[in-house]
Short mmCIF file of C-alpha atoms and ligand atoms in Angstrom, two decimals:
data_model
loop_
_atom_site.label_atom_id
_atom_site.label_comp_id
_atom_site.label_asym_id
_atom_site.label_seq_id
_atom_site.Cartn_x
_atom_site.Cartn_y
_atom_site.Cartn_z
CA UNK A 253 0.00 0.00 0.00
CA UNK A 254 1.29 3.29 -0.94
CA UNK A 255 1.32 6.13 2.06
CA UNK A 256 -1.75 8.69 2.02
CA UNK A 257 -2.17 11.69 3.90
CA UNK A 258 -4.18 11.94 7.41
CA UNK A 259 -6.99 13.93 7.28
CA UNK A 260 -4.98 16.72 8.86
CA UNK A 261 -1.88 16.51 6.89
CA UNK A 262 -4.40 16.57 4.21
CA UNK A 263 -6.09 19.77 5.47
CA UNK A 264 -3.18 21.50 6.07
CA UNK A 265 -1.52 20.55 2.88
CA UNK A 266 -4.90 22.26 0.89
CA UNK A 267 -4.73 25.02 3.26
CA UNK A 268 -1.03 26.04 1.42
CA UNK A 269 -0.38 28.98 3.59
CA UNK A 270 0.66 29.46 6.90
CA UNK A 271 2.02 32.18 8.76
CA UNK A 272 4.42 32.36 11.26
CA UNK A 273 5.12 34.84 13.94
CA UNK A 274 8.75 35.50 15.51
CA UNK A 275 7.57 37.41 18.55
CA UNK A 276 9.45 37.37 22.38
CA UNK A 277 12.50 38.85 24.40
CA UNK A 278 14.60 39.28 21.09
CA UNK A 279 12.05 41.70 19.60
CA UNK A 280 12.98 44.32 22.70
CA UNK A 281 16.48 42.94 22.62
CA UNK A 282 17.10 43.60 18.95
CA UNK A 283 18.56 39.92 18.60
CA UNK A 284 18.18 37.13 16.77
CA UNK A 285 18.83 34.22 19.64
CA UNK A 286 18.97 35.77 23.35
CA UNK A 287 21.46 34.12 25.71
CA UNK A 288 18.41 33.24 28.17
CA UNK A 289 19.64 36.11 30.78
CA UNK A 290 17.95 38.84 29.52
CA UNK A 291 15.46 40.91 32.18
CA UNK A 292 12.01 39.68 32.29
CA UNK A 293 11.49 43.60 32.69
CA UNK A 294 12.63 44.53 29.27
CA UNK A 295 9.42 42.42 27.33
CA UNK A 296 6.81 45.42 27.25
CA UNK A 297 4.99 45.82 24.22
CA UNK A 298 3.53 49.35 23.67
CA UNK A 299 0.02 48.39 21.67
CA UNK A 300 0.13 44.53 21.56
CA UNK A 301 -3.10 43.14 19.56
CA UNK A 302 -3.13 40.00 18.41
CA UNK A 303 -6.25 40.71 16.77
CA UNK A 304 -4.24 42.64 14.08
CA UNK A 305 -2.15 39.69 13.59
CA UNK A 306 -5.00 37.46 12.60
CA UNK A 307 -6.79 39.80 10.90
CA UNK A 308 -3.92 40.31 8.19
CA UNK A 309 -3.42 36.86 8.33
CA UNK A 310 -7.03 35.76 7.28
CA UNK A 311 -7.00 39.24 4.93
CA UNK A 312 -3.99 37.48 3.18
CA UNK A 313 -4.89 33.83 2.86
CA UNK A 314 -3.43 32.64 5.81
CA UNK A 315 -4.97 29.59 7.42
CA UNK A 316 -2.50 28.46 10.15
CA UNK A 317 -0.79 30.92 12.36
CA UNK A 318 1.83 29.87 14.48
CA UNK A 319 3.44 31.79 17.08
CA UNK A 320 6.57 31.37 19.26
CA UNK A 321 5.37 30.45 22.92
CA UNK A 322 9.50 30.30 23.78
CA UNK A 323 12.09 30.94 21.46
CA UNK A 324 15.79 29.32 22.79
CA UNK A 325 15.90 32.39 24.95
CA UNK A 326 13.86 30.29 27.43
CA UNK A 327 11.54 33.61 28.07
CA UNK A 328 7.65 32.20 27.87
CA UNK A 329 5.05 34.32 26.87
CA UNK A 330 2.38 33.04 28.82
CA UNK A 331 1.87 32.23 32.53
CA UNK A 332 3.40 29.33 33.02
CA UNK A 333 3.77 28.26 36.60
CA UNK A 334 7.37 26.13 35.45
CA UNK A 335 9.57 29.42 35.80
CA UNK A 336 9.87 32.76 36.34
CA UNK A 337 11.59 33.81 33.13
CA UNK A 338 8.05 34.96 31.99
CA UNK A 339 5.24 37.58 30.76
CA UNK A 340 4.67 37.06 34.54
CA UNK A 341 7.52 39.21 35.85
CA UNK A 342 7.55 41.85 32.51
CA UNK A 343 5.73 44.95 33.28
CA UNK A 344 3.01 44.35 30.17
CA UNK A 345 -0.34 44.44 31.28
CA UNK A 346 0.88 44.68 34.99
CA UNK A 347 2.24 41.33 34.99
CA UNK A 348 -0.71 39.56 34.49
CA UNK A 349 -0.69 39.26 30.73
CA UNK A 350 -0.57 36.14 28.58
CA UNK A 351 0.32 36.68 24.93
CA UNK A 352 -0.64 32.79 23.76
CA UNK A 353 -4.16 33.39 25.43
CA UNK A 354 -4.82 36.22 23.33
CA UNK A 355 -3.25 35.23 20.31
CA UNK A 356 -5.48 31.99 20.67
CA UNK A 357 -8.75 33.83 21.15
CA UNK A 358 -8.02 36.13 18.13
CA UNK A 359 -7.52 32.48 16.13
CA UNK A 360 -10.56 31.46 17.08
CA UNK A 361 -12.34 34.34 16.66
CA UNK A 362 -11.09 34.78 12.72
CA UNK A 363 -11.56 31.03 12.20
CA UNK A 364 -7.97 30.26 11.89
CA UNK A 365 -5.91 27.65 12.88
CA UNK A 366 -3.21 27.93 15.83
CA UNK A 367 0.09 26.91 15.57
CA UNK A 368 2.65 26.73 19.14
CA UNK A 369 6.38 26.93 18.71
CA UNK A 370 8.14 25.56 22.10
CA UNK A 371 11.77 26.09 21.35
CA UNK A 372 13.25 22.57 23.12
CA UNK A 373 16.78 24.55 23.13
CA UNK A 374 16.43 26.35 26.47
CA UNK A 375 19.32 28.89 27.44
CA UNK A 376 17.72 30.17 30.51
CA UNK A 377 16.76 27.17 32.39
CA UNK A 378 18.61 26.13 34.49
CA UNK A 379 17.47 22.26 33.92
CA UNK A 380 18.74 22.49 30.74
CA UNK A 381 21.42 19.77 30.12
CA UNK A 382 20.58 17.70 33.23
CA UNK A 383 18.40 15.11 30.81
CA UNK A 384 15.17 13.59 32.56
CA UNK A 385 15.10 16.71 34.44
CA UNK A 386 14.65 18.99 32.05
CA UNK A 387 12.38 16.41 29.44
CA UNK A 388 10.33 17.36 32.53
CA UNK A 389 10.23 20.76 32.65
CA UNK A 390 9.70 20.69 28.90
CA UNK A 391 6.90 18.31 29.03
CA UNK A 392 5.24 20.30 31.59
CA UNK A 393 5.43 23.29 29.75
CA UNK A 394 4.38 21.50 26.92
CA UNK A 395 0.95 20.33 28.67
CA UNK A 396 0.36 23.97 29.66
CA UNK A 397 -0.10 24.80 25.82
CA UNK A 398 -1.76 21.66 25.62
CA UNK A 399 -4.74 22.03 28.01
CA UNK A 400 -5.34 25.91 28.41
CA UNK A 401 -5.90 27.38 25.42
CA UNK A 402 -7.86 25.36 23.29
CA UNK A 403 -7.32 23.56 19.90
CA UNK A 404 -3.42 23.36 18.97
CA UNK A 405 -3.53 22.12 14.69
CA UNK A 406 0.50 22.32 14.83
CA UNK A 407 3.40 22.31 17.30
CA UNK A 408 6.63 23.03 15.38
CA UNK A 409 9.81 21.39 16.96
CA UNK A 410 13.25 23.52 15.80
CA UNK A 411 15.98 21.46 15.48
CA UNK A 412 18.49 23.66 17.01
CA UNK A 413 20.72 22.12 20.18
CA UNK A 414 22.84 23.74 21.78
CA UNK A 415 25.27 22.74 24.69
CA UNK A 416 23.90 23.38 28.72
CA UNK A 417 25.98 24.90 31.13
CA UNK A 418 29.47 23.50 31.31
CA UNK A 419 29.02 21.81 28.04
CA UNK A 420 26.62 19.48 29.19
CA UNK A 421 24.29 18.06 26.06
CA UNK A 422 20.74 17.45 27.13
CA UNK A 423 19.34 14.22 24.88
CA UNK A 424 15.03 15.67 24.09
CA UNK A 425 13.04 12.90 24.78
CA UNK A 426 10.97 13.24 21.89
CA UNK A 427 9.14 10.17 22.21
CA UNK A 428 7.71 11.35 25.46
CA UNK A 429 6.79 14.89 23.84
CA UNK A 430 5.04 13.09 20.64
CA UNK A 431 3.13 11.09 23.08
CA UNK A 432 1.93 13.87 25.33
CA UNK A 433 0.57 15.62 22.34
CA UNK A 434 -0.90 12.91 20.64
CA UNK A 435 -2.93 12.63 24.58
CA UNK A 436 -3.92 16.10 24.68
CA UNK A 437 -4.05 17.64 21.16
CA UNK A 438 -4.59 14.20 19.39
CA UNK A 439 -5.28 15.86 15.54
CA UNK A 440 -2.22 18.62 15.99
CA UNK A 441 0.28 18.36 13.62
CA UNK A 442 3.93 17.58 14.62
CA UNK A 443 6.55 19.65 12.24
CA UNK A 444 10.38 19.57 11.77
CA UNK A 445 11.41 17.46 14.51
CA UNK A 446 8.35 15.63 14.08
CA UNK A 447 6.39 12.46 12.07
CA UNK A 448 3.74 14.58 10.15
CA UNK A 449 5.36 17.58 8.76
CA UNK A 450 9.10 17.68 7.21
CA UNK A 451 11.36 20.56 7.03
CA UNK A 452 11.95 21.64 3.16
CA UNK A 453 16.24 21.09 4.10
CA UNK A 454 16.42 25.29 3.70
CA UNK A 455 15.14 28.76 4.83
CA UNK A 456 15.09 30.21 1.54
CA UNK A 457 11.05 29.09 1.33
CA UNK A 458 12.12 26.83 -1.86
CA UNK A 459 11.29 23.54 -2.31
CA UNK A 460 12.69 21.29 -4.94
CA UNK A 461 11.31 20.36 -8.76
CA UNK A 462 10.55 17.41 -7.22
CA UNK A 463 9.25 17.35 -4.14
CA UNK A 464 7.98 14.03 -3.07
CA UNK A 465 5.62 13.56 0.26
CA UNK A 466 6.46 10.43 0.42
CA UNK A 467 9.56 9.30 2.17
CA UNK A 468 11.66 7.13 3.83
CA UNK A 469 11.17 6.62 8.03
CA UNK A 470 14.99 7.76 7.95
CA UNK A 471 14.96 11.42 6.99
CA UNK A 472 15.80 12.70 3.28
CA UNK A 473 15.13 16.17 2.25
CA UNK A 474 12.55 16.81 -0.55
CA UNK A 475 11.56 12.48 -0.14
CA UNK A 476 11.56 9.87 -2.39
CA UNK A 477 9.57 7.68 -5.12
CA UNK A 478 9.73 4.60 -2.91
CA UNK A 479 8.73 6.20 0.22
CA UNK A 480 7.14 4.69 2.79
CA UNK A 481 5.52 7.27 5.02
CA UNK A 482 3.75 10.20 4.49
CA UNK A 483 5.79 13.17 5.47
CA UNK A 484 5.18 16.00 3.18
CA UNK A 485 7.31 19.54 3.27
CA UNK A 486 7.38 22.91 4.39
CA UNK A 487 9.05 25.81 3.42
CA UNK A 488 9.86 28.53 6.29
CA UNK A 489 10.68 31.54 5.50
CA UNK A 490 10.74 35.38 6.86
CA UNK A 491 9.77 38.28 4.90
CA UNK A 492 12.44 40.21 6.69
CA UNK A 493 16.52 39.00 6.64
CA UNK A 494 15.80 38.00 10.19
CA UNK A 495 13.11 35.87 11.98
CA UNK A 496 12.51 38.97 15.16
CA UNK A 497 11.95 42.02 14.02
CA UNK A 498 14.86 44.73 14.09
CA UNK A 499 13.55 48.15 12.79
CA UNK A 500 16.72 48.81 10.62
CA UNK A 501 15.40 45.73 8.99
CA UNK A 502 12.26 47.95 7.95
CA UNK A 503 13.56 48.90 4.80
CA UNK A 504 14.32 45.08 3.63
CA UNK A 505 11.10 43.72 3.33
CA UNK A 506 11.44 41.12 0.85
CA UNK A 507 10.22 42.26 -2.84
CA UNK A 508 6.88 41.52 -4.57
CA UNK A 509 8.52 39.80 -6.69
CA UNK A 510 10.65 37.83 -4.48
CA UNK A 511 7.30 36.84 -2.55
CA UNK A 512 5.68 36.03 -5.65
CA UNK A 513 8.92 33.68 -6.83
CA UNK A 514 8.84 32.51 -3.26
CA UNK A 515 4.99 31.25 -3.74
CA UNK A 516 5.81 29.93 -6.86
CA UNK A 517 8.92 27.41 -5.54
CA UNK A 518 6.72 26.73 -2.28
CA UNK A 519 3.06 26.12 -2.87
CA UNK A 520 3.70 25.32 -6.94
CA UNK A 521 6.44 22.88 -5.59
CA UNK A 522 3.26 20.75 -3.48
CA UNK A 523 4.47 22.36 -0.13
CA UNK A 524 3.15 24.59 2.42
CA UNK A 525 4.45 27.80 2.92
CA UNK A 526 4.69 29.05 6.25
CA UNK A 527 5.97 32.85 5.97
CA UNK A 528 7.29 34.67 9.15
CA UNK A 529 5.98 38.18 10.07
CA UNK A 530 6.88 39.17 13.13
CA UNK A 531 5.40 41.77 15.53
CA UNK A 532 7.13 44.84 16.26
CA UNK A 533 8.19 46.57 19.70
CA UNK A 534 4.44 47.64 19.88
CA UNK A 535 3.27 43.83 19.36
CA UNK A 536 1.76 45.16 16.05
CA UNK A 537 2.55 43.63 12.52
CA UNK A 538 5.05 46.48 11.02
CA UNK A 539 3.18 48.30 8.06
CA UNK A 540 5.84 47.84 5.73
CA UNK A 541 5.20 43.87 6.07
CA UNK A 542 1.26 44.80 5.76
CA UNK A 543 1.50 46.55 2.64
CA UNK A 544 3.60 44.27 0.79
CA UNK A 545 1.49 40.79 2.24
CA UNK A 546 -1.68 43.17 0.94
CA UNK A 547 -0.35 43.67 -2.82
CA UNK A 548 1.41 40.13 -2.98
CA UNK A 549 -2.34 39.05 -2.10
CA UNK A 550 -3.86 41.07 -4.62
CA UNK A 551 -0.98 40.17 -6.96
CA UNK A 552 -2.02 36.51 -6.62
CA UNK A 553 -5.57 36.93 -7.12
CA UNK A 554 -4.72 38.33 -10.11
CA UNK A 555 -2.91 36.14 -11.59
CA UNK A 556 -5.27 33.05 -10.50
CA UNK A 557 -8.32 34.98 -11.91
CA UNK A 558 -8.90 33.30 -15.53
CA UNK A 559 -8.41 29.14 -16.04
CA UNK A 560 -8.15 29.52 -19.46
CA UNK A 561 -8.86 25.80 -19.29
CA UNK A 562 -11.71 25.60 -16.96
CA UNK A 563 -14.72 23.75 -18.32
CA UNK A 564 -13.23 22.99 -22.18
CA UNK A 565 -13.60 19.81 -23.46
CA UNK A 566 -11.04 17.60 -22.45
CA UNK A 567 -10.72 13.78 -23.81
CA UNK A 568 -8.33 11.28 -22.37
CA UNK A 569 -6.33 8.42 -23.64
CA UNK A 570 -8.21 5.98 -21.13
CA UNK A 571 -10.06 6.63 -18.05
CA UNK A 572 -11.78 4.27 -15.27
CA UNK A 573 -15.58 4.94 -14.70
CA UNK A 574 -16.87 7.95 -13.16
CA UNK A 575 -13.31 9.69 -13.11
CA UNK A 576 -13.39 10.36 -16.99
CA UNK A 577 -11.06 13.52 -18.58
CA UNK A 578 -13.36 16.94 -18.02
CA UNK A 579 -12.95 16.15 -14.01
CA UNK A 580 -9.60 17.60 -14.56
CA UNK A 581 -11.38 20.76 -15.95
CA UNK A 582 -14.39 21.39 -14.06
CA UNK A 583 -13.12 22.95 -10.93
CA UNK A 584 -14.45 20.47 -8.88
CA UNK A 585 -11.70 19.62 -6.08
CA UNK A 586 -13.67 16.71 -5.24
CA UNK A 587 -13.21 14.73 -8.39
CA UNK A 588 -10.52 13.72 -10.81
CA UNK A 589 -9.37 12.28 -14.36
CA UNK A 590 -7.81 8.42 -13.87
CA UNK A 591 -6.52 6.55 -16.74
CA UNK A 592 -6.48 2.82 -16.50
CA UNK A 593 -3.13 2.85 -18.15
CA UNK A 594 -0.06 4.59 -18.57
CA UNK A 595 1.95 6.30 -20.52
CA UNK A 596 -2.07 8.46 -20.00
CA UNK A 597 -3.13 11.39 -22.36
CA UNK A 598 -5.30 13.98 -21.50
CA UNK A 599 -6.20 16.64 -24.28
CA UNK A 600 -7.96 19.84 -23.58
CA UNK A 601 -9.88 21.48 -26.55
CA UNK A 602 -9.21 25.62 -25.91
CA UNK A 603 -11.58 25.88 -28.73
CA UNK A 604 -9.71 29.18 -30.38
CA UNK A 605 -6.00 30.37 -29.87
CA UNK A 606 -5.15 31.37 -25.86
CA UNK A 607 -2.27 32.37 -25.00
CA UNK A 608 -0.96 31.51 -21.19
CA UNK A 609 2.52 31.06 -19.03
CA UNK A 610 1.22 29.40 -16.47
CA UNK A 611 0.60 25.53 -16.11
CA UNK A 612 -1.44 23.86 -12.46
CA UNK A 613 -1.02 20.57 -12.35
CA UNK A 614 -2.86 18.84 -9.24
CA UNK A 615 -2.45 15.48 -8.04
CA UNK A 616 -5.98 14.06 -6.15
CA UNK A 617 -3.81 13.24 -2.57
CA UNK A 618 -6.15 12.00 -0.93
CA UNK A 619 -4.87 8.87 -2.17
CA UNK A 620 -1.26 9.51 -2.12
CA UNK A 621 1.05 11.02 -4.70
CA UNK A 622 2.07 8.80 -7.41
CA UNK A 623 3.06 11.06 -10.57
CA UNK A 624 6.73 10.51 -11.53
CA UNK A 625 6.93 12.22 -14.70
CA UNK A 626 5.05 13.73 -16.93
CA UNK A 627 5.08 16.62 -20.37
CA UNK A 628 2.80 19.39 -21.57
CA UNK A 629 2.59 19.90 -24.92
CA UNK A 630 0.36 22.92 -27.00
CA UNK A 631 -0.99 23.25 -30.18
CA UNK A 632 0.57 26.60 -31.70
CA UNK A 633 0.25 27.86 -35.35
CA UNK A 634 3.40 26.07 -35.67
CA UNK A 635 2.23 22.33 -34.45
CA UNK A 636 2.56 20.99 -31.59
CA UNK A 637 5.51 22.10 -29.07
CA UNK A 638 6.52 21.33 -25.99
CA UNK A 639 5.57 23.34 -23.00
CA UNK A 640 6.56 21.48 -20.07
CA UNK A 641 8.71 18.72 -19.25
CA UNK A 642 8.39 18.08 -15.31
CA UNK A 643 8.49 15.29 -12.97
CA UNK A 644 6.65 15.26 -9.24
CA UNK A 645 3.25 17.06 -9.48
CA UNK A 646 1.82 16.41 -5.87
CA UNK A 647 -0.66 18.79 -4.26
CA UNK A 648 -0.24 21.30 -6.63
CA UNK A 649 3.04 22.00 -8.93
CA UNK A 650 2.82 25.54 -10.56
CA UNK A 651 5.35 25.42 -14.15
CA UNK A 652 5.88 29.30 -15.30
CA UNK A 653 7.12 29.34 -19.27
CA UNK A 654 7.36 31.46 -21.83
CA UNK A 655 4.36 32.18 -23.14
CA UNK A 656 3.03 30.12 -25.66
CA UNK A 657 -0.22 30.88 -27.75
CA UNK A 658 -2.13 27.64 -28.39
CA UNK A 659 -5.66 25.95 -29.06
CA UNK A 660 -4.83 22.44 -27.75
CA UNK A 661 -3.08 21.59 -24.82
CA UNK A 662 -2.03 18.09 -23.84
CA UNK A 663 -0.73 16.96 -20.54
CA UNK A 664 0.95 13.49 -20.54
CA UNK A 665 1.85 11.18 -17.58
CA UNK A 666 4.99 9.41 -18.48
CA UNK A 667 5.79 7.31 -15.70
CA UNK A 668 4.03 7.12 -12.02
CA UNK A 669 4.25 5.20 -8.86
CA UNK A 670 0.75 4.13 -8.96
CA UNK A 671 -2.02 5.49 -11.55
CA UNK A 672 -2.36 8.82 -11.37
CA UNK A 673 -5.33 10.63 -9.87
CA UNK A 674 -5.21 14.02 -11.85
CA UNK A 675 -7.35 16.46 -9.68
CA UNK A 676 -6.87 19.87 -11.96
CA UNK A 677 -5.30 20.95 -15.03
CA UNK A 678 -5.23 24.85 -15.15
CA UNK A 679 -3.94 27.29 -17.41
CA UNK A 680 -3.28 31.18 -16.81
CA UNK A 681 -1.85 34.23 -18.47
CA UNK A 682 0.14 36.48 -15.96
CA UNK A 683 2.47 38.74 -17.62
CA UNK A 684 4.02 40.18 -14.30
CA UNK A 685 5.15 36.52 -13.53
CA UNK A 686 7.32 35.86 -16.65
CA UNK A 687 9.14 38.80 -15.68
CA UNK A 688 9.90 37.82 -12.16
CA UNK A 689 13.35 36.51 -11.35
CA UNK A 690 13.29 32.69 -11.45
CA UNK A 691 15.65 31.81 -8.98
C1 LIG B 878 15.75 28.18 13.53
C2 LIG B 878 15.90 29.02 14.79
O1 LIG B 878 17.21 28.92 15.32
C3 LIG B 878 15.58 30.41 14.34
O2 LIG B 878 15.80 31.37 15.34
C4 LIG B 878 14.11 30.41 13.90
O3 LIG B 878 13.27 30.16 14.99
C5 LIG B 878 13.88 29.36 12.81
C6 LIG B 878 12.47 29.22 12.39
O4 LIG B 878 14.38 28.12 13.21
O5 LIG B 878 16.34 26.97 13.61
#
């Protein structure tokens, strides 16, 4: 049996976009990672409102948010009664304020999901090093997020380990942290060091041509055709050069165009993209960030406005019953085109000359990813040429060409792990794209 997506990996795979937020002693520090001494008094955010934060968020597309509880600092941002190194002893809201409570509300209030980072690198406590001692603390800390503020979809595990004091190496007992989350949050997603999401291998938010979700149980970046397991990828990124925010970093908001090429290698590469925004010394999404998340929204509308393709007729070298060739054209995410055979042919009738640069390919993955390699080929004045020569397709894989003018388009599945479920087959004309920097 080939692996297949839980019904949350699926979810959150269809979802595509997740946001991240790098929020906590470094913002008021102006640092990247804090050395876990810094003065509880220093966190005080002028204007915090997490209710900004999800409402640019869900303006943008957003469906998972996922904020950082404890970064390795060790300072927590809620009350947690495991340490002082806290909100608790900050002078915000008089001591008594709890950013993951609010952030939580404002995610349920705007219908979003909520994400916890709990960094297991700890350079403030003191525990830190001395093993079962502190898989303790963390596991208590972890329950805390657990059980007091509602549904957790994702905790995200960082990889990062660094030495305790006087070089001693705590070992994370990550069996015992799966299984305390799989207790208390038993449908939240575990990412990076984790079994249901996998880190892309790079913070660049670029996945590879071929991206499989399938892989071995023994980790290797971007998977494999004769994976085992389902363990698809995300790319995490930041919109700034650094994770916290740093206000000289104000002016080095990453580009339209960089976003856009970003989306393009994430979500067109059938992984999520989970893009970090962080609050500001006020606990407020900068506006710089705003404005560009606003017109790389509006930017992607645009482009995704017109499937030239939608609803022409399509035929098909072979298909099984009920899943013949226009399910890859009607729109309908709920069915899909299955040859019985391969190499499979599926032909799409524009019915007059359209010109377009952009090719959506979506595998059905519900039932696993199984497309290996496939071409696109168009009819142009000048017969037929190739368009596209690609390999994985998964979720969704998003080919930008030169444009190509054409009143026949054919998508062929070369080779594939299993048949091949073909959900969509979209075509678009964005002229902005062409012209963006393909990394
Ligand atoms: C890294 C951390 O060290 C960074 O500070 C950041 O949190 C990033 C998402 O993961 O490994």
């Amino acid at each position: 049996m080939h692996p297949k997506p839980t019904p949350q990996q699926l979810a959150w795979q269809e979802a595509e976009l997740s946001m991240f937020l790098h929020f906590g002693m470094n913002t008021f520090t102006d640092r990247e990672w804090g050395e876990g001494t810094e003065d509880p008094r220093w966190f005080n955010p002028s204007a915090l409102d997490a209710r900004q934060w999800t409402q640019v968020a869900k303006e943008c597309g957003f469906k998972y948010v996922i904020l950082t509880a404890k970064h390795h600092d060790g300072f927590c941002l809620w009350q947690t009664r495991y340490t002082e190194h806290s909100v608790k002893n900050s002078p915000w809201r008089d001591g008594r304020g709890d950013v993951v409570r609010e952030f939580s509300q404002a995610c349920r209030e705007a219908g979003l999901k909520m994400g916890i980072y709990l960094s297991p690198w700890d350079r403030h406590e003191r525990t830190y090093g001395d093993s079962p001692a502190y898989n303790r603390y963390f596991i208590s800390q972890l329950t805390e997020l657990l059980t007091q503020y509602g549904e957790v979809a994702e905790v995200w595990f960082d990889g990062a380990c660094g030495e305790g004091p006087n070089g001693r190496r705590q070992e994370y007992d990550w069996q015992s942290y799966y299984q305390v989350i799989r207790k208390y949050q038993p449908k939240a997603l575990i990412a990076i060091c984790g079994p249901d999401i996998r880190w892309v291998g790079n913070e660049d938010g670029y996945a590879a041509e071929t991206e499989w979700s399938v892989q071995d149980p023994v980790p290797a970046f971007h998977g494999n055709v004769s994976g085992k397991v389902w363990w698809p990828a995300e790319c995490d990124v930041s919109i700034r050069p650094g994770w916290f925010y740093h206000a000289h970093e104000d002016t080095k908001v990453k580009s339209l165009e960089h976003l856009l090429d970003i989306y393009f290698k994430s979500v067109g590469r059938n992984s999520v993209l989970l893009l970090n925004v962080p609050p500001d010394r006020r606990g407020l999404l900068p506006e710089p960030d705003v404005r560009r998340l606003r017109e790389w929204r509006s930017a992607l509308d645009e482009i995704f406005a017109t499937n030239l393709a939608l609803n022409k007729p399509a035929s098909a070298s072979s298909a099984q019953r009920a899943h013949s060739a226009r399910h890859a054209v009607d729109g309908n995410p709920a069915t899909y085109w299955m040859p019985r055979e391969l190499p499979a042919m599926l032909e799409i009738d524009l019915r007059k000359p359209v010109t377009f640069n952009i090719i959506m390919t979506q595998e059905y993955i519900a039932e696993g990813q199984h497309v290996e390699a496939y071409t696109v080929d168009a009819l142009t004045a000048s017969g037929w040429q190739r368009a596209k020569q690609g390999t994985t397709i998964g979720h969704k894989k998003l080919d930008r060409i030169a444009p190509v003018t054409a009143s026949r388009v054919r998508l062929t599945i070369e080779k594939a792990r299993d048949l091949p479920l073909i959900r969509n087959v979209a075509l678009y004309h964005a002229p902005r794209v062409s012209e963006a920097k393909n990394g």
